[in-house]
XYZ file of C-alpha atoms in Angstrom:
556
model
C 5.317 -33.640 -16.917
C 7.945 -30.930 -16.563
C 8.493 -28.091 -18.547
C 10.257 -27.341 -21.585
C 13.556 -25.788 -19.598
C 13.719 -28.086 -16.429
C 13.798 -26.009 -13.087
C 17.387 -28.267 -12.313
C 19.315 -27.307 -15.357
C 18.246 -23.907 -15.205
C 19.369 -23.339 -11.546
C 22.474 -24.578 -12.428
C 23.086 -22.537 -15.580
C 22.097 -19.491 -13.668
C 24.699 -20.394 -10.904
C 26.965 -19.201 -13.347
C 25.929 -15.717 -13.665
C 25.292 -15.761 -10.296
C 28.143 -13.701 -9.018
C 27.748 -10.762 -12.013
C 24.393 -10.356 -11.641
C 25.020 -9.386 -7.716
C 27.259 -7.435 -8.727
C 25.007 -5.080 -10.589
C 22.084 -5.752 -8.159
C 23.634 -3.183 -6.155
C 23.998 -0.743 -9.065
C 20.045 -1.025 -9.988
C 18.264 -1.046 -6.724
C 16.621 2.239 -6.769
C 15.221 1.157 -10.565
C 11.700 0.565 -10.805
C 11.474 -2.629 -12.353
C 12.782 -5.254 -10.503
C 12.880 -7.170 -14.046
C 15.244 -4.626 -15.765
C 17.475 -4.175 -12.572
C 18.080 -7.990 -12.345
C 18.837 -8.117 -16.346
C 19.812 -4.762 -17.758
C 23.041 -6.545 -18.623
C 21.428 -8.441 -21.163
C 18.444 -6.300 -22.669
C 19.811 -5.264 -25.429
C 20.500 -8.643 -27.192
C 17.428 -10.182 -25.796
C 14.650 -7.738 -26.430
C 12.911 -10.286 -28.984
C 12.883 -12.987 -26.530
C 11.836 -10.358 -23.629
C 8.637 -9.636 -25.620
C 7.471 -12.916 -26.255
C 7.913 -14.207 -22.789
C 6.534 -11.053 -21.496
C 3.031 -11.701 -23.930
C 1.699 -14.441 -21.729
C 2.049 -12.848 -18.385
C 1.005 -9.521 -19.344
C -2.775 -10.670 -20.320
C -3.708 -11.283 -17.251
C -2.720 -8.202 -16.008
C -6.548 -6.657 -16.368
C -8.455 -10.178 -16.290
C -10.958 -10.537 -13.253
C -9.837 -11.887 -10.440
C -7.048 -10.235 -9.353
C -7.684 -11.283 -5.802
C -7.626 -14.791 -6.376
C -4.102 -15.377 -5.274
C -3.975 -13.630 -2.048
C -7.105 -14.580 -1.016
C -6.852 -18.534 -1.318
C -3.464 -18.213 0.412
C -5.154 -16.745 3.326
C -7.914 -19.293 3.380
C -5.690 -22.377 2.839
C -1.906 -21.715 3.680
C -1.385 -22.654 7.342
C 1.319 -19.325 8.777
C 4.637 -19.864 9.076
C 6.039 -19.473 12.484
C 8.185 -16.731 10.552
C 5.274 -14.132 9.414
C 5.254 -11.304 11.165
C 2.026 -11.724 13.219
C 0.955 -8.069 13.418
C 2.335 -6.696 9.608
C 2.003 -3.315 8.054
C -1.691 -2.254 7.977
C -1.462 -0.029 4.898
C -4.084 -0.613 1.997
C -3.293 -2.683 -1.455
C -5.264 -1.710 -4.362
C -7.290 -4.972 -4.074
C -7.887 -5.197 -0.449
C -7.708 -1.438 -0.026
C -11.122 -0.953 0.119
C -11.575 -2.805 3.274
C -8.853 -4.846 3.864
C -5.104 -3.947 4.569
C -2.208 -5.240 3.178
C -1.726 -7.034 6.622
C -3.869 -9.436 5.066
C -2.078 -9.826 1.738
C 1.507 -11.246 3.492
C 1.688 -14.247 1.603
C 3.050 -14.787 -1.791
C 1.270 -11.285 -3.434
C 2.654 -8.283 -4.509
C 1.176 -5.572 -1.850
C 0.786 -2.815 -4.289
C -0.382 -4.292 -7.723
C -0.435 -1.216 -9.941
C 2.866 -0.869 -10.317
C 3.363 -4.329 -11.972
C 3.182 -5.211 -15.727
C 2.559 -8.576 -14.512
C -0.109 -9.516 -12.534
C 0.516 -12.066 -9.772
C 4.095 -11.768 -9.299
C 6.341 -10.412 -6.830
C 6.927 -6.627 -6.873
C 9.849 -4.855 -7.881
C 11.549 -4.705 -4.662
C 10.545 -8.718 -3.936
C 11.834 -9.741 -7.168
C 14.736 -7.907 -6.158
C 15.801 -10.035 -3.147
C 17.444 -13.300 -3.685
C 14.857 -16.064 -2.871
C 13.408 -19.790 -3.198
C 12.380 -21.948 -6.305
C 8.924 -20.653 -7.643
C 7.126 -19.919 -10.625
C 7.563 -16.499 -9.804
C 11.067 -16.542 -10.744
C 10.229 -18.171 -14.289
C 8.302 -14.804 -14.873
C 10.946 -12.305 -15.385
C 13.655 -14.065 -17.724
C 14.428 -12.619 -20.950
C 16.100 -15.371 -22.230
C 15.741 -18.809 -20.259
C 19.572 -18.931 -19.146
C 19.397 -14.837 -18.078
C 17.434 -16.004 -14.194
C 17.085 -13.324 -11.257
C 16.725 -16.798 -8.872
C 19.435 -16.702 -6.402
C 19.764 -19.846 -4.087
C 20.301 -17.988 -0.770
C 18.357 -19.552 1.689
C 17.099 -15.915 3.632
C 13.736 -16.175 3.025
C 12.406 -12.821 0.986
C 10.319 -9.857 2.293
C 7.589 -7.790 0.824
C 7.477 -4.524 0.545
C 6.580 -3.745 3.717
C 9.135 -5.960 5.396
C 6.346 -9.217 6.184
C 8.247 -12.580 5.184
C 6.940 -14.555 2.279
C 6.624 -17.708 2.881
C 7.508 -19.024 -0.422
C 10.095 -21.801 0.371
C 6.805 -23.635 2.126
C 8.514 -26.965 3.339
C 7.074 -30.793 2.437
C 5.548 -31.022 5.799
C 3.920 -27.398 5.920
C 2.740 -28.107 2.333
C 1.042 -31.399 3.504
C -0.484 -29.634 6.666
C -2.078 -26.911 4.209
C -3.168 -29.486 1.745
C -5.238 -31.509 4.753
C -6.183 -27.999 5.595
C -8.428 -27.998 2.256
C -9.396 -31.418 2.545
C -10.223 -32.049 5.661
C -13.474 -30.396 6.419
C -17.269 -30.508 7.399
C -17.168 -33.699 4.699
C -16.340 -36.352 7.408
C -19.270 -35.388 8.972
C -21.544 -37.229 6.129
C -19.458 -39.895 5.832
C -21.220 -41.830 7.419
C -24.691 -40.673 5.948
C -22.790 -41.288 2.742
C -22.596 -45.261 3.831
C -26.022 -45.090 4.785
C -26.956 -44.109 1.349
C -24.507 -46.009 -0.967
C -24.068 -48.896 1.189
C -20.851 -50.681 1.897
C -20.115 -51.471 -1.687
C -20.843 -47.968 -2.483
C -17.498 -46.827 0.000
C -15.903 -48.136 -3.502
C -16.645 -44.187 -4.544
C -14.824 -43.100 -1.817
C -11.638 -44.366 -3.284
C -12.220 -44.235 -6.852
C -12.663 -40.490 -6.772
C -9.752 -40.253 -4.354
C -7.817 -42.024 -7.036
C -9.268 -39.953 -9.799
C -8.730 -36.768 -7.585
C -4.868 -37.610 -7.155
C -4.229 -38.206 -10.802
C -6.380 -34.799 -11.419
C -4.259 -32.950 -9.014
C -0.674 -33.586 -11.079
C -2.584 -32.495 -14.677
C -2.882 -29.190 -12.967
C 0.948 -29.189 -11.899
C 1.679 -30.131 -15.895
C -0.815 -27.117 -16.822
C 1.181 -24.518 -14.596
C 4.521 -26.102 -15.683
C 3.590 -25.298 -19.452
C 4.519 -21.914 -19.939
C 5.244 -18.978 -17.519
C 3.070 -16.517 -15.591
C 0.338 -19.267 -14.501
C 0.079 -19.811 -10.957
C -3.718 -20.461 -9.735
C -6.424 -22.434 -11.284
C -8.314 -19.366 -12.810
C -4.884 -18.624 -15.030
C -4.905 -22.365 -16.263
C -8.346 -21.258 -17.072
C -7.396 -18.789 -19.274
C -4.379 -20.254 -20.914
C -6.349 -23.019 -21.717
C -9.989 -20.836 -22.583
C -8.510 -17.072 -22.802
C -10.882 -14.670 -20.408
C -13.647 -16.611 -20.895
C -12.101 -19.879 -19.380
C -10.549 -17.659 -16.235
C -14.085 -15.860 -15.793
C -15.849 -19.609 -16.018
C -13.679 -21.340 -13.734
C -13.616 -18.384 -11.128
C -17.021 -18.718 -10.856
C -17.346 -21.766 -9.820
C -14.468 -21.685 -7.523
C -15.984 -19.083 -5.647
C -19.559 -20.260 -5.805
C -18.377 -23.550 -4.371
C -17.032 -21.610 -1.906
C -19.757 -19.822 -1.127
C -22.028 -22.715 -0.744
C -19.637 -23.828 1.816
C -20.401 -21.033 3.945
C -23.876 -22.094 3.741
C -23.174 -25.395 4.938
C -21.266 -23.827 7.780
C -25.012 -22.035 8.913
C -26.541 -25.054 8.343
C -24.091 -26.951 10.522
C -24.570 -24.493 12.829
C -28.117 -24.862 13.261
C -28.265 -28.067 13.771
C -26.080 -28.887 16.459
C -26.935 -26.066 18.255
C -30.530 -27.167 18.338
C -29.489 -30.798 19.123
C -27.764 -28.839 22.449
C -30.665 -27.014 23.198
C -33.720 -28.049 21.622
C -36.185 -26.726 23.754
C -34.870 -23.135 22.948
C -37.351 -20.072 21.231
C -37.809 -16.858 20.734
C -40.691 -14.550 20.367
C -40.458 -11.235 18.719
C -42.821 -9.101 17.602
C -45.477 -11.935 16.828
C -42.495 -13.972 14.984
C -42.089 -17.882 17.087
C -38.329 -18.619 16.431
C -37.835 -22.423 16.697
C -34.264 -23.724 18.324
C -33.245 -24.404 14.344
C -34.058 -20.911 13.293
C -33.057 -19.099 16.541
C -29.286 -20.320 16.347
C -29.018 -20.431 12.774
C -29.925 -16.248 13.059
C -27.542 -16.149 16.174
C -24.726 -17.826 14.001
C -24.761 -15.467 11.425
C -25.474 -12.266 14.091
C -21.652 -14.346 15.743
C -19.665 -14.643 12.498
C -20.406 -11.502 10.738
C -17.714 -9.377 13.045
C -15.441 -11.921 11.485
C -16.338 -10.885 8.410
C -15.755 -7.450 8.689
C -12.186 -7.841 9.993
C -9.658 -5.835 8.242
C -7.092 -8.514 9.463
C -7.913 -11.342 9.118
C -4.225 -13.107 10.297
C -5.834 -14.135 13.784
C -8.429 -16.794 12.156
C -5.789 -18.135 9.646
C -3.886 -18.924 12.574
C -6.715 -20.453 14.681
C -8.065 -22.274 11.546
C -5.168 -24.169 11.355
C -6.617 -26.224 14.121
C -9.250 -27.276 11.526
C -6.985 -30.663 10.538
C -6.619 -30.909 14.302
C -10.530 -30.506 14.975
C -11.562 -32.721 12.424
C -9.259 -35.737 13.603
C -10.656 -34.992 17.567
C -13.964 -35.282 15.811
C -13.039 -38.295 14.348
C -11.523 -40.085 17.633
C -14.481 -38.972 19.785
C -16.599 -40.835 17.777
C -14.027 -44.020 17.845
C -14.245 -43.421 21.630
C -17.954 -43.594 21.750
C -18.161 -46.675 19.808
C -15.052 -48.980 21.399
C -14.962 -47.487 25.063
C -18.623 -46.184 25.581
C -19.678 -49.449 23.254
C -22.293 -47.268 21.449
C -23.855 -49.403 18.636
C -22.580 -51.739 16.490
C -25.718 -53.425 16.023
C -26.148 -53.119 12.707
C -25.100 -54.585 9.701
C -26.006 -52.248 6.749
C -26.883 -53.128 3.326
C -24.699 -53.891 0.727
C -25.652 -51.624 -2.056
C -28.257 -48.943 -2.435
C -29.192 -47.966 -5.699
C -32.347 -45.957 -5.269
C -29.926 -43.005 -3.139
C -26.712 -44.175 -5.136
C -26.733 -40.987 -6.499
C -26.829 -38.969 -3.183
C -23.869 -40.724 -2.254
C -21.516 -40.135 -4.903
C -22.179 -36.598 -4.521
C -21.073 -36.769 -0.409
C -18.049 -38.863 -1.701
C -17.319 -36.288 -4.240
C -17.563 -33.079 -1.625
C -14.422 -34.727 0.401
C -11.851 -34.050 -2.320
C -12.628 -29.996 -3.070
C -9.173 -28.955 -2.424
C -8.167 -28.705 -6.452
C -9.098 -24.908 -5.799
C -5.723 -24.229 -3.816
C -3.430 -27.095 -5.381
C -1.697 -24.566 -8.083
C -1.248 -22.345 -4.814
C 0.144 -24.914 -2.490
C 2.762 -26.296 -5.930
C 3.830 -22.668 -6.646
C 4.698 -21.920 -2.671
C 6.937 -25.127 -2.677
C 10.967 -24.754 -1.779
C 10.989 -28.031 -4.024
C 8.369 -28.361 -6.697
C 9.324 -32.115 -7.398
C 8.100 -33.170 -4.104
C 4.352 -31.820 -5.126
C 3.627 -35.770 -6.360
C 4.295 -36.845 -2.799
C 2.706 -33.993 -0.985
C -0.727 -35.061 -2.673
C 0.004 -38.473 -2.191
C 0.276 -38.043 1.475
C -2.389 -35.663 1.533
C -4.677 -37.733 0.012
C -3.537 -41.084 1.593
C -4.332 -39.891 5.202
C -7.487 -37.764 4.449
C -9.056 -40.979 1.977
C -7.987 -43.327 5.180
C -9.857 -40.791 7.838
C -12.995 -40.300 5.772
C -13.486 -44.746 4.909
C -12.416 -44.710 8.613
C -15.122 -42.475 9.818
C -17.743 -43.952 7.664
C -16.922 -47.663 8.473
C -17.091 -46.636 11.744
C -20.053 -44.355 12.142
C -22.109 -46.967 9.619
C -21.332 -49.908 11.784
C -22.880 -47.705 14.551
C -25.833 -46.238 13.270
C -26.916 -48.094 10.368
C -29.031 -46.620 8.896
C -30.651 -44.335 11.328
C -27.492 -42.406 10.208
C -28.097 -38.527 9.855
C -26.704 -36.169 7.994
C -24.092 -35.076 10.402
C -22.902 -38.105 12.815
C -22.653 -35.913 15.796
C -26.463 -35.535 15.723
C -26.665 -39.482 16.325
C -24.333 -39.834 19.342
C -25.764 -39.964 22.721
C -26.176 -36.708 24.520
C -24.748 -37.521 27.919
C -21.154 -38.826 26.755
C -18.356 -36.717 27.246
C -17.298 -38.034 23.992
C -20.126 -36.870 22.143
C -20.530 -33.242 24.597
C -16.303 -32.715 22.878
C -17.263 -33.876 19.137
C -20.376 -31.837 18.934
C -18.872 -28.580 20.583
C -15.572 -28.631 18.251
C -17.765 -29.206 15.622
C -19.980 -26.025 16.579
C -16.633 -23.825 17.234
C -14.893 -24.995 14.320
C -16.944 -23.097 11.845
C -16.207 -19.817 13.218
C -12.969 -19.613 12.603
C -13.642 -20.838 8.876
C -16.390 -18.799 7.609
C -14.922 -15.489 6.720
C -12.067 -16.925 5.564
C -13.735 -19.005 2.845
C -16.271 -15.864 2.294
C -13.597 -13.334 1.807
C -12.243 -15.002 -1.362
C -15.629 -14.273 -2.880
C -15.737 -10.744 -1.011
C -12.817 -9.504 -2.448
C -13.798 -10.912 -5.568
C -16.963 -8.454 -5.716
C -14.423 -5.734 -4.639
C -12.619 -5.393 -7.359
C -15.699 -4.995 -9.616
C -16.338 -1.643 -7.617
C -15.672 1.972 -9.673
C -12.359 3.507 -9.191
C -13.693 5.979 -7.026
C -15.313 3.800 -4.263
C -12.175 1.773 -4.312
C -10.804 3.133 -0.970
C -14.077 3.658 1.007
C -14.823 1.537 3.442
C -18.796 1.109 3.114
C -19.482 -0.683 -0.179
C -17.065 -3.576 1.028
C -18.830 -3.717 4.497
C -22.628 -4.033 2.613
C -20.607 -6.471 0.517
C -19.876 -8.747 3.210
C -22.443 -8.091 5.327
C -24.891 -8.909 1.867
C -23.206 -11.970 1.099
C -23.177 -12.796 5.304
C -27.144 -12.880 5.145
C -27.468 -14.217 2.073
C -26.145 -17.355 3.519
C -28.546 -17.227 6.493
C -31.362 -16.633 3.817
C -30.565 -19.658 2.114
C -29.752 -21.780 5.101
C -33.016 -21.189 6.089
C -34.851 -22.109 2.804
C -32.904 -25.158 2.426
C -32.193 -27.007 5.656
C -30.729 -30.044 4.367
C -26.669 -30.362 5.304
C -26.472 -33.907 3.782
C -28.942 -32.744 0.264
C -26.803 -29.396 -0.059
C -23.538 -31.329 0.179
C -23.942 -33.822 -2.057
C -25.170 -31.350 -4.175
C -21.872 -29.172 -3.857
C -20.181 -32.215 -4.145
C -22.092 -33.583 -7.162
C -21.944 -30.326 -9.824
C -19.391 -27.701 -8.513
C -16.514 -30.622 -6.878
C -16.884 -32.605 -9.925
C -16.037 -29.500 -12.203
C -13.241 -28.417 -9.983
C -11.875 -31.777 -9.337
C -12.172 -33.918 -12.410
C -13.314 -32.231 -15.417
C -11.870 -28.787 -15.739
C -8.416 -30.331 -14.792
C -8.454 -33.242 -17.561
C -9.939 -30.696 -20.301
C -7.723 -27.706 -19.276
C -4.628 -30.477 -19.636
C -5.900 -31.607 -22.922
C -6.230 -28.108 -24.219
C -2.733 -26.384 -22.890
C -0.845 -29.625 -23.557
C -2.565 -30.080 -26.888
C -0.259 -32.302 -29.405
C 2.207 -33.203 -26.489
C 0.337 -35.443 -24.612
C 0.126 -39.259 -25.135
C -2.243 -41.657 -26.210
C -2.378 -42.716 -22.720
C -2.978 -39.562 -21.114
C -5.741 -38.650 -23.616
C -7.445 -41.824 -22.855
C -6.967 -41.211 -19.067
C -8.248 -37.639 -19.421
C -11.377 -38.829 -21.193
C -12.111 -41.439 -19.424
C -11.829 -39.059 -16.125
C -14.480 -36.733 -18.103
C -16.776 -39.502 -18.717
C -16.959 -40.389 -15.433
C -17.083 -36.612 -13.344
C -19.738 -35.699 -16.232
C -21.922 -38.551 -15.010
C -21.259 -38.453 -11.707
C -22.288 -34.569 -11.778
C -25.459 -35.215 -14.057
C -27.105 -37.954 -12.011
C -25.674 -36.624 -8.435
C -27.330 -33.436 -9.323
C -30.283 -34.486 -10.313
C -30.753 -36.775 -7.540
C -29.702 -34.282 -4.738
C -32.234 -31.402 -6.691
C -34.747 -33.854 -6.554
C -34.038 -34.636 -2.761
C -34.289 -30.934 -1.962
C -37.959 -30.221 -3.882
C -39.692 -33.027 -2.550
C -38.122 -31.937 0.986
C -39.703 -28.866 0.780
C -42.821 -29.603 -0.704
């Protein structure tokens, strides 16, 4: 569903004013608006319309979080070759109490109070002639009057960094597996064990149901001007309390991912070296407990990094990881002939439940979707960027847990690099990228919630540099706190994957669409929407249940 003014007719219309408006661009650079330089031609018989397009926009200009933007484009967006590796390390309001603008180079304004509009380029970005993005439907004061110039020199921030906002088809795809492709394919295989063969079914429903999900939030961001990330659909659908709801859970499903990250680490540490202790002070630290400490003693520099660029490079190689994962444990099976003994079950309906939850977990990448559409060159080819995305990450995770299944049966653990045989070089490659992996992901996904946190700090502490270090380093051993309490990778995942993935993925997006698009939608989509509801609402009720249940009688 596109919006009411189509993005084709209203390049072309602005083609025609094209050559005035760069005319006067010249005349108003040293203005401070960027949105009256680009249109002073034309405010005086468009004020009305100014106003009312300017309404939207200009209520999220206070609304909690501020961060979001910049923050999910550092954890998901792989770096163009372009960026400036090194940038300008002065401090942004946001990340200025710890972090420097070096981290905010993609697609954020670098000094936010000058804006009316939150989320947007700055004056002197909107100022250069740049790509296709919803930025550009901001600023018009009358739909025809359009600042968007096609020039194909990509635009610069403030501080001279390169935006990366004409993100091509292929880079798109690469960030989008970036999302999906993570610790998930680990379980697949558990997942199997669980659900069975017929229960691999899930797999692709949600996959399906994920897809379908993943366009409702283009049509919400395509429905009126200013929304660009999942928490504004939240409020244009809600008001403050839908952004403050759905921020929430983004970031607590985020956080919970950095648990699983400890937890990972713990384990296949301990598989390495299982004989390893520690005593201190009277305290006996098994191999679990030892490494799972040493982890989050390893990561926590990483967390305190006031540039974090060098990880968001490196972390690209997460795709890359996951898919050497993936053929180390096809090389184990067909060249090292490990397993395929057994035949499985068919269905299990007693840890059904456990299963749909790991199913769920390996499609939470709705979180950065609205950021991945919005950095597009061409927004039409979104449908096909999820398409692909989905395609290849839905045929690597049935892959993995065909494969793994057929191997293990169901002696399957939670992680399949626990079950492959210790003296394969094979297994010695999957379970060491698995165990480096992490550490190039954790304070990327915990600075999202970091910065979060930030902003809610007084005025006064907003440039120091402690409170955001005993942020981090709080939220750091938080993690290890709860790692330790609940050692259960496969339980905690399908937990995630049960309540906070079915939220992000299938319900908020189908009620959010309902609600924006609400008279304008078909009998159809309505139907589609609810029936999506239905099914994430019972997926999350008995997947959470199940997996809570799980995790009690564990620990009892």
């Amino acid at each position: 569903m596109r919006n009411s003014i189509s993005e084709q007719s209203f390049y072309i219309e602005s083609e025609e004013e094209d050559d005035e408006q760069e005319k006067n661009l010249g005349k108003d650079e040293n203005e401070e608006e960027g949105n009256e330089s680009d249109f002073s031609n034309y405010s005086n018989e468009n004020d009305d319309d100014n106003n009312r397009q300017q309404s939207k926009p200009n209520s999220l200009a206070s609304a909690w979080p501020q961060s979001y933007r910049q923050s999910m484009d550092m954890f998901s967006n792989v770096p163009s070759p372009s960026l400036n590796f090194l940038g300008t390390p002065s401090l942004s309001r946001l990340g200025s109490s710890f972090l420097g603008s070096s981290l905010i180079r993609r697609h954020t304004p670098e000094i936010l109070p000058s804006l009316q509009k939150p989320l947007i380029p700055s004056a002197e970005e909107e100022k250069a002639p740049h790509r296709r993005s919803s930025h550009g439907l901001l600023p018009p004061i009358h739909p025809r009057k359009s600042s968007m110039k096609k020039i194909p020199e990509p635009s610069k921030d403030a501080h001279g960094i390169t935006m990366s906002r004409q993100s091509s088809y292929g880079q798109a795809v690469v960030n989008g597996m970036n999302v999906l492709c993570g610790v998930g394919i680990l379980s697949t295989p558990y997942a199997m064990k669980e659900g069975g063969w017929s229960g691999l079914s899930i797999l692709f429903i949600f996959g399906v149901l994920s897809f379908y999900t993943g366009i409702l939030l283009r049509s919400c961001l395509d429905s009126q001007p200013g929304l660009e990330t999942y928490p504004d659909i939240g409020q244009a659908a809600f008001g403050t309390p839908g952004r403050i709801f759905i921020s929430i859970i983004l970031y607590v499903e985020l956080y919970f991912s950095c648990i699983e990250y400890i937890i990972l680490e713990g384990d296949n540490l301990s598989a390495i070296f299982p004989n390893a202790h520690l005593s201190l002070g009277g305290f006996e630290l098994d191999a679990r407990h030892l490494f799972v400490l040493i982890a989050t003693l390893a990561v926590l520099p990483t967390v305190w990094l006031r540039d974090l660029s060098v990880l968001s490079y490196i972390s690209v190689g997460g795709v890359v990881a996951s898919v050497l994962v993936v053929l180390c444990l096809y090389w184990a099976g067909l060249v090292d002939h490990v397993g395929f003994e057994s035949k499985g079950t068919v269905l299990n309906l007693s840890t059904l439940p456990v299963a749909i939850g790991l199913y769920g977990f390996c499609y939470s990448g709705h979180a950065v979707f609205p950021n991945i559409y919005t950095s597009l060159a061409d927004r039409s080819q979104f449908p096909a960027v999820l398409l692909t995305c989905f395609g290849m990450v839905t045929l690597l995770y049935g892959g993995t847990a065909v494969m793994g299944y057929l191997m293990f049966g169901d002696s399957a653990d939670s992680q399949f690099t626990l079950n492959l045989p210790k003296g394969l070089i094979a297994s010695k490659v999957a379970v060491w990228t698995t165990v480096v992996n992490p550490f190039t992901k954790y304070a990327l996904t915990l600075s999202p919630v970091a910065m979060s946190l930030e902003e809610l700090l007084p005025s006064k502490h907003a440039k120091s540099h402690v409170y955001p270090i005993l942020i981090r380093t709080a939220l750091a051993f938080s993690t290890l706190v709860v790692g330790l309490s609940i050692p259960f990778f496969g339980l905690v995942m399908a937990l995630i994957g049960s309540l906070l993935t079915m939220l992000v993925t299938l319900i908020l997006p189908c009620v959010c669409f309902l609600r924006i698009l609400k008279g304008k939608t078909s009998r159809l989509q309505v139907s589609v929407c609810v029936l999506i509801i239905i099914v994430g609402t019972l997926s999350a009720v008995i997947g959470s249940y199940s997996a809570v249940s799980n995790i009690i009688q564990s620990l009892s």
